[in-house]
XYZ file of C-alpha atoms in Angstrom:
547
model
C 0.000 0.000 0.000
C 1.287 3.421 -0.878
C 0.260 6.730 0.592
C 0.588 10.313 -0.525
C 3.739 11.019 -2.510
C 4.403 14.345 -0.753
C 7.130 13.292 1.692
C 5.174 10.203 2.697
C 7.328 9.401 5.737
C 6.862 12.837 7.264
C 3.163 12.822 6.409
C 2.610 9.482 8.124
C 4.759 10.395 11.121
C 2.602 13.466 11.665
C -0.539 11.387 11.215
C 0.574 9.027 13.973
C 2.138 11.460 16.412
C -0.489 14.150 15.996
C -3.816 14.183 17.797
C -4.946 10.572 17.514
C -7.441 10.638 14.679
C -10.824 10.289 16.294
C -13.221 11.587 13.651
C -11.919 13.834 10.917
C -12.471 17.492 11.694
C -13.637 16.867 15.258
C -11.963 17.584 18.600
C -11.640 14.883 21.282
C -14.770 14.699 23.375
C -16.929 16.333 20.717
C -19.657 14.235 19.123
C -19.361 14.229 15.312
C -22.257 15.196 13.093
C -23.537 12.422 10.861
C -24.485 13.195 7.255
C -26.640 10.421 5.851
C -23.969 9.887 3.213
C -20.298 10.883 3.253
C -19.177 14.077 1.587
C -20.489 13.943 -1.976
C -17.225 15.410 -3.272
C -15.157 12.599 -1.710
C -13.799 9.932 -4.075
C -15.960 6.811 -3.948
C -13.318 4.304 -5.018
C -9.754 4.812 -3.854
C -6.978 3.703 -6.145
C -5.711 0.157 -5.565
C -2.743 -0.111 -3.218
C 0.098 -2.588 -2.958
C -1.068 -4.061 0.345
C -4.698 -4.613 -0.650
C -5.760 -8.181 0.242
C -2.206 -9.087 1.269
C -2.005 -11.971 3.752
C 0.176 -12.383 6.835
C 2.268 -14.987 5.009
C 2.856 -12.594 2.106
C 3.800 -9.813 4.492
C 6.241 -12.116 6.275
C 7.763 -13.139 2.964
C 8.253 -9.476 2.107
C 9.711 -8.721 5.536
C 12.119 -11.655 5.244
C 13.267 -10.702 1.740
C 13.761 -7.047 2.627
C 11.016 -5.835 0.327
C 9.130 -4.572 3.381
C 10.052 -3.337 6.824
C 7.737 -3.159 9.794
C 8.181 0.620 9.748
C 7.214 0.734 6.078
C 4.099 -1.341 6.713
C 3.012 0.938 9.551
C 3.604 3.991 7.385
C 1.646 2.508 4.495
C -1.330 1.376 6.576
C -1.585 4.643 8.521
C -1.404 6.605 5.274
C -4.201 4.424 3.933
C -6.252 5.079 7.076
C -5.858 8.799 6.478
C -6.690 8.453 2.786
C -9.692 6.120 2.945
C -10.951 6.276 6.491
C -10.824 9.988 7.123
C -10.721 11.907 3.824
C -12.774 9.782 1.496
C -14.747 7.648 0.978
C -14.642 8.125 4.786
C -15.763 4.807 6.216
C -14.729 6.157 9.644
C -13.561 2.838 11.075
C -10.478 3.872 13.054
C -11.141 5.925 16.161
C -7.492 6.531 17.054
C -4.015 5.731 15.736
C -1.082 4.701 17.909
C 1.518 7.478 18.359
C 4.095 4.835 19.373
C 3.620 2.569 16.368
C 6.681 3.734 14.431
C 8.986 3.342 17.412
C 7.625 -0.152 18.039
C 8.118 -1.020 14.369
C 11.705 0.216 14.427
C 12.476 -1.956 17.458
C 10.944 -5.010 15.776
C 12.892 -4.376 12.564
C 16.090 -4.200 14.590
C 15.205 -7.388 16.460
C 14.510 -9.182 13.162
C 17.987 -8.237 11.902
C 19.819 -9.086 15.094
C 17.934 -12.035 16.617
C 15.415 -13.281 14.061
C 11.629 -13.412 14.254
C 9.390 -14.274 17.174
C 6.769 -15.939 15.028
C 4.213 -15.299 12.280
C 2.942 -12.052 13.835
C 6.374 -10.379 14.075
C 6.094 -6.914 12.540
C 2.444 -7.359 11.472
C 0.165 -4.291 11.886
C -3.041 -5.013 13.816
C -6.091 -2.936 14.710
C -8.032 -3.614 17.911
C -11.459 -2.585 19.147
C -11.757 0.447 21.417
C -12.990 -1.537 24.390
C -9.641 -3.303 24.862
C -7.212 -1.758 27.357
C -3.819 -0.540 26.182
C -1.437 0.990 28.721
C -0.029 3.518 26.282
C -1.008 6.906 24.913
C -4.191 5.595 23.304
C -7.529 5.777 25.120
C -9.923 2.971 25.974
C -13.445 4.383 25.826
C -15.958 1.840 24.478
C -16.824 4.721 22.147
C -18.309 6.762 24.991
C -17.556 10.426 25.565
C -17.636 9.594 29.276
C -14.347 7.694 28.852
C -12.894 9.646 25.925
C -9.880 10.848 27.921
C -9.230 7.663 29.902
C -6.002 5.715 29.529
C -5.841 2.189 30.918
C -3.641 1.390 33.930
C -2.324 -1.771 32.250
C -2.529 -3.687 29.003
C -5.289 -6.226 28.571
C -3.882 -9.754 28.651
C -4.525 -10.202 24.931
C -2.681 -6.952 24.219
C 0.328 -8.306 26.102
C 0.025 -11.489 24.072
C -0.010 -9.484 20.829
C 2.985 -7.414 21.853
C 4.879 -10.562 22.927
C 4.128 -12.095 19.510
C 5.668 -9.065 17.806
C 2.426 -7.595 16.478
C 2.193 -3.816 16.102
C -1.052 -2.315 17.365
C -1.421 0.611 14.980
C -4.717 1.887 16.322
C -8.127 1.297 17.781
C -11.364 0.887 15.908
C -14.747 2.461 16.388
C -17.576 0.317 17.716
C -21.238 0.388 18.500
C -21.012 2.368 21.733
C -20.742 0.217 24.865
C -20.601 -2.802 22.536
C -24.214 -2.172 21.496
C -25.543 -2.542 25.032
C -26.930 0.910 25.743
C -30.209 1.175 23.855
C -32.882 -1.048 22.345
C -32.944 1.283 19.318
C -29.218 1.617 18.739
C -27.516 2.233 15.411
C -24.721 -0.298 15.016
C -21.404 1.343 14.194
C -22.241 4.628 15.956
C -20.560 5.920 19.080
C -20.557 9.293 20.767
C -16.777 9.487 20.577
C -16.200 7.984 17.148
C -19.261 8.903 15.126
C -20.718 6.657 12.433
C -18.837 3.815 10.735
C -19.989 2.890 7.223
C -19.960 -0.343 5.273
C -17.279 -0.235 2.542
C -19.381 -2.379 0.201
C -22.129 0.254 0.151
C -21.584 3.435 2.150
C -25.247 3.871 3.036
C -25.356 0.369 4.566
C -24.734 -0.563 8.180
C -21.594 -2.572 9.036
C -23.390 -4.388 11.877
C -21.991 -4.395 15.376
C -20.580 -4.103 17.785
C -17.118 -4.733 16.272
C -18.126 -2.503 13.380
C -14.900 -0.581 13.047
C -12.728 -3.689 13.132
C -14.812 -5.343 10.442
C -14.823 -2.308 8.159
C -11.132 -1.556 8.689
C -9.963 -5.067 7.822
C -12.377 -5.355 4.882
C -11.041 -2.023 3.594
C -7.410 -3.182 4.011
C -6.507 -0.647 6.696
C -4.487 -3.307 8.564
C -3.487 -6.911 8.103
C -5.883 -8.308 10.729
C -8.035 -7.067 13.591
C -9.422 -8.023 16.967
C -13.099 -7.735 17.800
C -15.148 -8.781 20.797
C -18.452 -10.593 21.022
C -21.187 -11.163 23.550
C -23.796 -12.247 21.001
C -23.025 -11.596 17.334
C -20.534 -8.758 17.679
C -17.745 -10.560 15.813
C -19.686 -12.726 13.400
C -22.294 -10.140 12.353
C -19.830 -7.411 11.272
C -17.694 -10.140 9.701
C -20.547 -11.375 7.524
C -21.596 -7.804 6.682
C -18.099 -6.878 5.508
C -17.029 -10.101 3.791
C -14.642 -11.343 6.475
C -13.761 -14.459 8.400
C -14.614 -14.054 12.077
C -13.804 -16.493 14.859
C -15.901 -16.344 18.023
C -13.842 -18.564 20.345
C -14.966 -20.763 23.199
C -15.419 -18.517 26.217
C -12.232 -18.966 28.224
C -9.922 -19.728 25.306
C -9.040 -16.021 25.157
C -8.725 -13.899 28.294
C -11.296 -11.171 28.933
C -9.156 -9.349 31.543
C -8.745 -5.719 30.538
C -11.717 -5.659 28.162
C -14.670 -3.419 29.002
C -17.309 -6.054 29.802
C -20.915 -6.902 29.230
C -21.059 -10.492 30.446
C -18.529 -12.773 32.121
C -20.411 -15.798 30.807
C -20.591 -14.749 27.150
C -17.880 -12.155 26.418
C -14.845 -13.097 24.351
C -12.384 -11.421 22.027
C -11.597 -12.990 18.681
C -9.930 -12.557 15.285
C -11.364 -10.814 12.248
C -9.458 -11.345 9.003
C -9.779 -11.639 5.245
C -8.791 -15.330 5.229
C -9.216 -18.328 7.513
C -5.433 -18.702 7.604
C -4.889 -15.188 8.932
C -7.695 -15.601 11.480
C -6.128 -18.863 12.676
C -2.691 -17.243 13.029
C -4.151 -14.368 15.037
C -6.150 -16.734 17.252
C -2.960 -18.537 18.231
C -1.416 -15.228 19.271
C -4.409 -14.384 21.493
C -4.802 -17.605 23.474
C -3.219 -18.192 26.867
C -3.920 -18.945 30.513
C -4.374 -15.700 32.441
C -4.451 -15.685 36.264
C -6.687 -12.610 36.091
C -9.336 -14.547 34.157
C -10.029 -17.808 35.931
C -12.100 -19.096 33.039
C -8.922 -19.473 30.964
C -7.630 -22.210 33.298
C -9.935 -24.629 31.507
C -8.095 -23.982 28.247
C -4.704 -25.069 29.574
C -4.675 -28.432 27.774
C -6.963 -27.365 24.933
C -5.450 -24.135 23.607
C -2.978 -23.920 20.754
C -0.371 -21.242 20.185
C -0.437 -22.112 16.484
C -3.554 -23.307 14.656
C -1.950 -23.526 11.211
C -1.691 -27.327 11.444
C -5.481 -27.453 11.038
C -5.473 -25.612 7.703
C -6.218 -28.683 5.600
C -7.478 -28.193 2.050
C -9.545 -31.401 2.046
C -10.759 -30.887 5.614
C -14.390 -31.304 4.552
C -13.851 -34.817 3.241
C -15.854 -37.170 5.433
C -16.947 -34.393 7.786
C -20.561 -34.637 8.936
C -22.132 -31.209 8.524
C -25.646 -30.567 9.792
C -27.903 -27.935 8.279
C -29.874 -25.971 10.867
C -32.755 -25.211 8.506
C -34.779 -23.482 11.209
C -32.339 -20.544 10.956
C -33.137 -20.189 7.246
C -36.149 -18.501 5.666
C -35.696 -14.861 6.675
C -34.404 -13.906 3.208
C -34.760 -15.960 0.002
C -31.534 -14.525 -1.443
C -29.621 -15.657 1.635
C -31.215 -19.106 1.362
C -29.936 -19.336 -2.210
C -26.394 -18.470 -1.108
C -26.609 -21.052 1.684
C -27.829 -23.775 -0.657
C -24.907 -23.030 -2.986
C -22.577 -23.264 0.012
C -24.064 -26.623 1.002
C -23.566 -27.915 -2.537
C -19.926 -26.798 -2.428
C -19.408 -28.629 0.877
C -20.955 -31.782 -0.542
C -18.728 -31.547 -3.620
C -15.730 -31.225 -1.285
C -16.594 -34.553 0.314
C -18.737 -33.543 3.280
C -21.601 -35.705 4.480
C -24.566 -33.330 4.641
C -27.236 -33.998 7.264
C -30.235 -31.915 6.234
C -32.088 -30.927 8.274
C -30.305 -30.928 11.600
C -32.336 -28.237 13.266
C -31.362 -26.472 16.463
C -34.003 -27.819 18.839
C -34.269 -24.908 21.289
C -34.199 -21.956 18.886
C -35.860 -18.851 20.405
C -36.651 -20.663 23.667
C -34.197 -18.746 25.863
C -33.992 -15.269 24.287
C -35.684 -13.491 27.202
C -33.548 -15.308 29.749
C -30.369 -14.441 27.852
C -31.211 -10.740 27.925
C -32.013 -10.936 31.638
C -28.674 -12.619 32.365
C -26.846 -9.947 30.363
C -28.563 -7.151 32.293
C -27.528 -8.612 35.648
C -23.971 -9.348 34.540
C -23.479 -6.021 32.793
C -24.239 -4.075 35.962
C -21.968 -6.243 38.112
C -19.132 -6.639 35.616
C -19.027 -3.013 34.422
C -19.029 -1.683 37.982
C -16.125 -4.022 38.787
C -14.194 -2.882 35.713
C -14.785 0.826 36.385
C -13.735 0.465 40.027
C -10.231 -0.604 38.919
C -9.988 1.805 35.983
C -8.620 5.322 35.707
C -12.090 6.616 34.854
C -13.561 9.328 37.083
C -16.995 7.744 36.685
C -16.922 4.557 38.737
C -20.419 3.101 38.382
C -23.144 2.400 35.845
C -25.340 4.844 37.772
C -22.759 7.586 37.236
C -22.621 6.827 33.502
C -26.404 7.073 33.254
C -26.285 10.496 34.886
C -23.419 11.598 32.613
C -25.430 10.641 29.520
C -28.414 12.611 30.796
C -26.263 15.685 31.368
C -24.697 15.314 27.916
C -27.825 14.233 26.074
C -27.240 16.311 22.931
C -23.818 14.809 22.329
C -24.330 11.277 23.673
C -27.958 10.580 22.849
C -28.814 12.486 19.648
C -30.322 9.401 17.963
C -31.131 6.837 20.659
C -31.301 6.632 24.425
C -30.007 4.398 27.215
C -32.914 2.077 27.991
C -30.625 -0.931 28.467
C -28.394 0.983 30.889
C -31.455 1.889 32.923
C -32.852 -1.665 32.879
C -29.507 -3.050 34.029
C -29.222 -0.501 36.825
C -32.504 -1.767 38.304
C -31.216 -5.333 38.569
C -30.050 -6.847 41.851
C -26.975 -8.869 42.703
C -25.729 -12.014 40.969
C -26.930 -13.941 44.013
C -30.519 -13.145 43.022
C -32.699 -16.266 42.503
C -34.086 -14.679 39.323
C -30.597 -14.355 37.864
C -29.625 -17.871 38.843
C -32.795 -19.330 37.337
C -32.333 -17.445 34.057
C -28.680 -18.458 33.838
C -29.456 -22.114 34.500
C -32.128 -22.137 31.801
C -29.756 -20.524 29.302
C -27.074 -23.122 29.962
C -29.479 -26.046 29.740
C -31.229 -24.948 26.565
C -28.134 -23.683 24.728
C -25.806 -26.530 25.731
C -27.343 -29.783 27.007
C -30.583 -29.532 25.053
C -29.142 -27.327 22.320
C -25.733 -27.560 20.647
C -24.627 -30.692 22.506
C -27.926 -32.387 21.686
C -27.921 -31.668 17.943
C -24.245 -32.645 17.603
C -24.816 -35.944 19.430
C -28.113 -36.809 17.747
C -26.724 -36.527 14.223
C -23.077 -37.397 15.040
C -21.955 -34.072 13.569
C -18.569 -32.441 13.312
C -20.377 -29.113 13.062
C -23.654 -27.607 11.985
C -24.156 -24.614 9.737
C -26.564 -21.710 9.456
C -26.603 -18.323 7.730
C -24.603 -15.881 9.841
C -26.950 -13.046 8.952
C -28.593 -11.161 6.126
C -27.163 -8.570 3.764
C -26.331 -5.282 5.463
C -29.350 -3.058 6.075
C -29.602 0.641 5.222
C -28.315 2.977 7.937
C -31.263 4.462 9.812
C -30.227 6.961 12.465
C -33.784 7.725 13.491
C -35.258 4.236 13.828
C -32.187 2.155 14.626
C -31.039 -1.198 13.299
C -33.087 -3.430 11.022
C -31.711 -6.836 11.957
C -33.671 -9.505 10.071
C -32.114 -12.820 11.026
C -29.015 -14.764 11.977
C -27.599 -17.594 14.032
C -25.189 -16.130 16.591
C -27.214 -16.789 19.744
C -26.733 -20.558 20.339
C -22.930 -20.412 20.397
C -22.932 -17.077 22.223
C -25.126 -18.243 25.091
C -23.474 -21.656 25.318
C -20.019 -20.074 25.305
C -19.089 -22.349 22.403
C -17.119 -21.434 19.271
C -18.370 -20.417 15.866
C -16.624 -19.326 12.677
C -18.199 -17.318 9.896
C -16.737 -17.488 6.379
C -17.800 -15.514 3.287
C -20.296 -17.614 1.320
C -21.533 -15.297 -1.419
C -23.152 -11.995 -2.292
C -26.675 -10.603 -2.494
C -26.673 -7.718 -4.991
C -23.077 -6.905 -4.108
C -23.489 -7.228 -0.329
C -21.562 -10.045 1.411
C -23.228 -12.946 3.200
C -21.447 -15.473 5.422
C -22.075 -19.014 6.616
C -21.456 -19.965 10.248
C -19.879 -23.233 11.373
C -20.829 -24.094 14.969
C -19.792 -26.924 17.300
C -19.067 -27.788 20.929
C -16.638 -26.366 23.471
C -12.997 -26.048 22.371
C -13.759 -27.378 18.894
C -11.747 -24.585 17.252
C -9.328 -27.045 15.546
C -12.165 -28.918 13.834
C -13.988 -25.713 12.906
C -10.830 -24.163 11.447
C -10.218 -27.302 9.400
C -13.773 -27.260 8.040
C -13.855 -23.492 7.482
C -10.520 -23.508 5.670
C -11.625 -26.350 3.405
C -14.848 -24.481 2.596
C -12.923 -21.297 1.839
C -10.487 -23.272 -0.330
C -13.375 -24.826 -2.265
C -15.273 -21.576 -2.859
C -12.953 -18.501 -2.676
C -15.865 -16.079 -2.881
C -14.422 -13.049 -1.085
C -14.169 -9.902 -3.171
C -12.753 -6.625 -1.840
C -15.177 -3.737 -1.295
C -15.793 -1.150 -4.011
C -16.889 1.717 -1.726
C -20.105 2.208 -3.701
C -22.410 4.999 -2.524
C -25.322 2.553 -2.336
C -26.021 -1.126 -2.949
C -26.062 -2.423 -6.508
C -29.784 -3.150 -6.633
C -31.789 -3.752 -9.814
C -34.149 -0.924 -10.774
């Protein structure tokens, strides 16, 4: 990727060291205005760049041969962020760039020359979601103006893992504010601090959330790979909406310590990438047993530091794949894409079990929401108590939003905040009953049951529909998807691009039991190898619909 030709090094250095690009033309702590479409004078399709669609392996080859340096990659990606993300077509995915990125890159280049490489992530630029703590000059805000000036007291465990692997965190991405857990009428991809993120496939379409900025940034080639977080759908939905691979790991495979929480039973970070291979490499860099997250102790004998051994081209041969047909039917175009995906799996040697319906679909939705309300109040208060934020409770955040209504709530309110604040302690019988029902219906009578009944390696379902039109006044128009079973069970899922509906990407999800990441990566890679449907975004002003 190449940037501006006017003294590119100085330009990029200023872009990094200067005020960390929040939203172009806005000051920190000031809510951006949202035109329904980006500036009409902005270029819709940026010129191709050298690093477009480049994989980690290709970057490492270039770093090894001397064609690239880590410094050069940082310069190129940050220049591209300035060109595409801020000036035009202005997808507004990156909330802040890292003023230390060049110094980190220089140190890693020197280490490569003198000692060799640490592993596949050495010198690779990464973007992470702005709810992940970094103990540097970047902020960790969850997109909220209430935390816009807060720096974290220490790195999140996964940030330490990335740094240890030699990755370069070049910035943080915008998100649906508070990971989409503030309002029942939220607009995915919007935050008070970061403004509105747009889908690079059609700029008037929503990128889904809450890892909206990560999805858009990686789809638009603003970094090699990115890290999102999910409670229910927040990795896989933006991944499907932006033509990416997203891995939602087993809860406990990746530490949650140092990530602004919603739910200690459902939250997890995970990779977002343009290929299964890159997602698998990033996953290996994120895993690890963390004493500050007791749930990770269960992954001690199950985690891998390198998942590349499971990238098998004929990994679908003999695999039993169930089709959860009761997640189909919300969009006939999506059904067509799914049926084509099933045919491709069968041609690749899979044994298709159709139907293999999820038996408890929609039977625990209310209980899930209730559990999340209880856990959000408890977990967020615990996080804030240890943070550098001046606001230390959910109640204080609610009051802040009321006092700053024009900037924080111009489009939607904070109904979920207020519902959570009314909840009692985690010792409440109501919480315990809801949690027990969620576990039983999502695990024992849900995923575990369908896998055992049909002797499946995994089952599939459409990840979601094509991206909906941005609607700031009425909120999101989510029509269907399949993220909830794995999210509530705490089990893994992987979404892979499966096709397009009038130019908008659609993904297929592969779902299985706890710590089945190796099998899912093998299946997902084989499907990707057999289909290769991903196409880079064209930054169209609107979807390519027939008239």
